[in-house]
Amino acid sequence: MADPAQLASAIKALPITVSATRPIDEAISTAGGVLFEVLNQGLMLEQLPGVFCAGEMLDWEAPTGGYLLQACFASGRRAGQGVLGFLQGK
């Protein structure tokens, strides 16, 4: 598919069947991820311009719950601002 919008629509409509789940102690990550040292202020990978990281992709230690959700929302906002800046050539 050469059309990015058509590709995005196809990916979003892809059915996924869950055949089994893992125990909660195996299903939750609480540490690890992309190091902040390889990101710019907009959370873009320095070595891969146009690739942004947010939420649980980042290297931090955070238990599941409200604080993790807030950190994911905040880093998502920061990455979104980084995307806008990147697209505007800033």
Coordinates of N, CA and C in Angstrom, one line a residue:
M1 N 0.8 -1.2 0.0 CA 0.0 0.0 0.0 C 0.9 1.2 0.0
A2 N 0.7 2.1 -1.0 CA 1.5 3.3 -1.1 C 0.8 4.4 -0.3
D3 N -0.5 4.3 -0.1 CA -1.2 5.4 0.6 C -1.2 5.2 2.1
P4 N -0.5 6.1 2.8 CA -0.4 6.0 4.3 C -1.7 5.9 5.0
A5 N -2.7 6.7 4.5 CA -4.0 6.7 5.2 C -4.7 5.3 5.0
Q6 N -4.6 4.8 3.8 CA -5.1 3.4 3.6 C -4.5 2.4 4.4
L7 N -3.1 2.5 4.6 CA -2.4 1.5 5.4 C -2.8 1.7 6.9
A8 N -3.0 2.9 7.4 CA -3.4 3.1 8.7 C -4.8 2.5 9.0
S9 N -5.7 2.7 8.0 CA -7.0 2.2 8.2 C -7.0 0.6 8.2
A10 N -6.1 0.0 7.4 CA -6.0 -1.4 7.4 C -5.5 -2.0 8.7
I11 N -4.5 -1.3 9.2 CA -3.9 -1.7 10.5 C -4.9 -1.6 11.6
K12 N -5.6 -0.5 11.7 CA -6.6 -0.2 12.7 C -7.8 -1.2 12.7
A13 N -8.0 -1.8 11.5 CA -9.2 -2.7 11.3 C -8.7 -4.2 11.4
L14 N -7.4 -4.4 11.7 CA -6.9 -5.8 11.7 C -7.5 -6.5 12.9
P15 N -8.2 -7.6 12.7 CA -8.8 -8.4 13.9 C -7.7 -9.2 14.6
I16 N -7.7 -9.2 15.9 CA -6.7 -9.9 16.6 C -7.5 -10.8 17.6
T17 N -7.2 -12.1 17.6 CA -7.9 -13.0 18.5 C -7.0 -13.3 19.6
V18 N -7.4 -13.1 20.8 CA -6.7 -13.5 22.0 C -7.0 -14.9 22.4
S19 N -6.0 -15.7 22.4 CA -6.2 -17.2 22.6 C -5.9 -17.5 24.1
A20 N -5.1 -16.7 24.8 CA -4.8 -16.9 26.2 C -4.2 -15.7 26.8
T21 N -4.2 -15.6 28.1 CA -3.6 -14.5 28.8 C -2.5 -15.0 29.7
R22 N -1.6 -14.1 30.2 CA -0.6 -14.5 31.1 C -0.9 -14.0 32.5
P23 N -0.4 -14.6 33.5 CA -0.6 -14.2 34.9 C -0.2 -12.7 35.0
I24 N -0.8 -12.0 35.9 CA -0.6 -10.6 36.1 C 0.9 -10.2 36.4
D25 N 1.6 -11.1 37.2 CA 3.0 -10.8 37.5 C 3.9 -11.0 36.3
E26 N 3.4 -11.6 35.2 CA 4.2 -11.7 34.0 C 3.7 -10.7 32.9
A27 N 2.5 -10.2 33.1 CA 1.9 -9.3 32.0 C 2.2 -7.9 32.2
I28 N 2.8 -7.5 33.3 CA 3.0 -6.0 33.6 C 4.5 -5.8 33.6
S29 N 4.9 -4.8 32.9 CA 6.3 -4.3 32.9 C 6.4 -3.1 33.8
T30 N 7.4 -3.1 34.6 CA 7.6 -2.0 35.6 C 8.9 -1.2 35.4
A31 N 9.8 -1.7 34.5 CA 11.1 -1.1 34.3 C 11.6 -1.4 32.9
G32 N 12.5 -0.6 32.5 CA 13.2 -0.8 31.2 C 12.5 0.0 30.1
G33 N 13.2 0.1 29.0 CA 12.7 0.8 27.8 C 13.8 1.7 27.2
V34 N 13.4 2.6 26.4 CA 14.3 3.5 25.7 C 14.9 4.5 26.6
L35 N 16.2 4.6 26.6 CA 17.0 5.5 27.5 C 16.7 6.9 27.1
F36 N 16.5 7.8 28.1 CA 16.3 9.2 27.9 C 17.5 9.8 27.2
E37 N 18.7 9.3 27.4 CA 19.9 9.9 26.8 C 19.9 9.8 25.2
V38 N 19.1 8.9 24.6 CA 19.0 8.8 23.2 C 17.9 9.6 22.6
L39 N 17.1 10.3 23.4 CA 16.0 11.1 23.0 C 16.3 12.6 23.0
N40 N 15.6 13.4 22.2 CA 15.7 14.8 22.3 C 14.6 15.3 23.2
Q41 N 14.5 16.6 23.4 CA 13.5 17.2 24.3 C 12.0 16.9 23.8
G42 N 11.8 16.6 22.5 CA 10.5 16.2 22.0 C 10.3 14.7 22.1
L43 N 11.1 14.0 22.7 CA 11.1 12.5 22.8 C 11.2 11.8 21.5
M44 N 12.0 12.4 20.6 CA 12.3 11.8 19.3 C 13.7 11.1 19.5
L45 N 13.8 10.0 18.9 CA 15.1 9.3 18.9 C 16.1 10.1 18.0
E46 N 17.3 10.4 18.6 CA 18.3 11.2 17.9 C 18.8 10.5 16.7
Q47 N 18.9 9.2 16.7 CA 19.5 8.4 15.6 C 18.4 8.0 14.6
L48 N 17.1 8.2 14.9 CA 16.1 7.9 13.9 C 15.1 9.0 13.9
P49 N 15.4 10.1 13.2 CA 14.5 11.3 13.1 C 13.1 10.9 12.6
G50 N 12.1 11.3 13.3 CA 10.7 11.0 13.0 C 10.2 9.9 13.8
V51 N 11.0 9.3 14.6 CA 10.5 8.2 15.5 C 10.5 8.7 16.9
F52 N 9.3 8.7 17.5 CA 9.1 9.3 18.9 C 8.7 8.2 19.9
C53 N 9.0 8.4 21.1 CA 8.7 7.4 22.2 C 7.9 8.1 23.3
A54 N 7.0 7.3 23.9 CA 6.2 7.9 25.0 C 5.7 6.7 25.8
G55 N 5.2 7.0 27.0 CA 4.6 6.0 27.9 C 5.5 4.9 28.3
E56 N 5.0 3.7 28.2 CA 5.8 2.6 28.7 C 7.0 2.2 27.8
M57 N 7.1 2.9 26.7 CA 8.3 2.7 25.8 C 9.6 3.3 26.5
L58 N 9.4 4.2 27.4 CA 10.5 5.0 28.1 C 11.1 4.2 29.2
D59 N 12.4 4.4 29.5 CA 13.1 3.7 30.6 C 12.8 4.4 31.9
W60 N 11.9 3.9 32.6 CA 11.6 4.4 34.0 C 11.1 3.2 34.8
E61 N 11.1 3.4 36.1 CA 10.5 2.4 36.9 C 9.3 3.0 37.5
A62 N 8.2 2.3 37.2 CA 6.9 2.8 37.7 C 5.9 1.7 37.9
P63 N 5.3 1.6 39.0 CA 4.3 0.6 39.2 C 3.0 0.9 38.5
T64 N 2.2 -0.1 38.2 CA 0.9 0.1 37.5 C 0.0 1.0 38.4
G65 N -0.8 1.8 37.8 CA -1.8 2.6 38.5 C -1.8 4.0 38.0
G66 N -2.4 4.9 38.8 CA -2.7 6.3 38.4 C -1.4 7.1 38.1
Y67 N -0.3 6.9 38.8 CA 0.9 7.7 38.5 C 1.4 7.3 37.2
L68 N 1.4 6.0 36.9 CA 1.9 5.5 35.6 C 1.1 6.0 34.5
L69 N -0.3 6.0 34.7 CA -1.2 6.6 33.6 C -0.9 8.0 33.4
Q70 N -0.7 8.8 34.5 CA -0.4 10.2 34.3 C 0.9 10.5 33.6
A71 N 1.9 9.7 33.9 CA 3.2 9.8 33.2 C 3.1 9.4 31.8
C72 N 2.3 8.4 31.4 CA 2.0 8.1 30.0 C 1.3 9.2 29.3
F73 N 0.3 9.8 29.9 CA -0.4 10.9 29.3 C 0.5 12.1 29.1
A74 N 1.3 12.4 30.1 CA 2.2 13.6 30.0 C 3.3 13.3 28.9
S75 N 3.9 12.1 28.9 CA 4.9 11.9 27.9 C 4.3 11.8 26.5
G76 N 3.1 11.3 26.4 CA 2.4 11.3 25.1 C 2.2 12.7 24.6
R77 N 1.8 13.6 25.5 CA 1.6 15.0 25.1 C 2.9 15.6 24.6
R78 N 4.0 15.4 25.4 CA 5.3 15.9 25.0 C 5.7 15.3 23.7
A79 N 5.5 14.0 23.5 CA 5.9 13.4 22.2 C 5.0 14.0 21.0
G80 N 3.8 14.3 21.3 CA 2.9 14.9 20.3 C 3.4 16.3 19.9
Q81 N 3.8 17.0 20.9 CA 4.4 18.4 20.6 C 5.7 18.2 19.8
G82 N 6.5 17.2 20.2 CA 7.7 16.9 19.4 C 7.4 16.6 17.9
V83 N 6.3 15.8 17.7 CA 5.9 15.5 16.3 C 5.5 16.7 15.6
L84 N 4.7 17.6 16.2 CA 4.3 18.8 15.6 C 5.5 19.7 15.2
G85 N 6.5 19.8 16.1 CA 7.7 20.6 15.9 C 8.5 19.9 14.7
F86 N 8.6 18.6 14.7 CA 9.3 17.9 13.7 C 8.7 18.2 12.3
L87 N 7.4 18.1 12.2 CA 6.6 18.3 11.0 C 6.7 19.7 10.5
Q88 N 6.9 20.7 11.4 CA 7.0 22.1 11.1 C 8.4 22.5 10.8
G89 N 9.3 21.6 11.0 CA 10.7 21.9 10.7 C 11.4 22.6 11.8
K90 N 10.9 22.5 13.0 CA 11.6 23.2 14.2 C 12.5 22.3 14.9

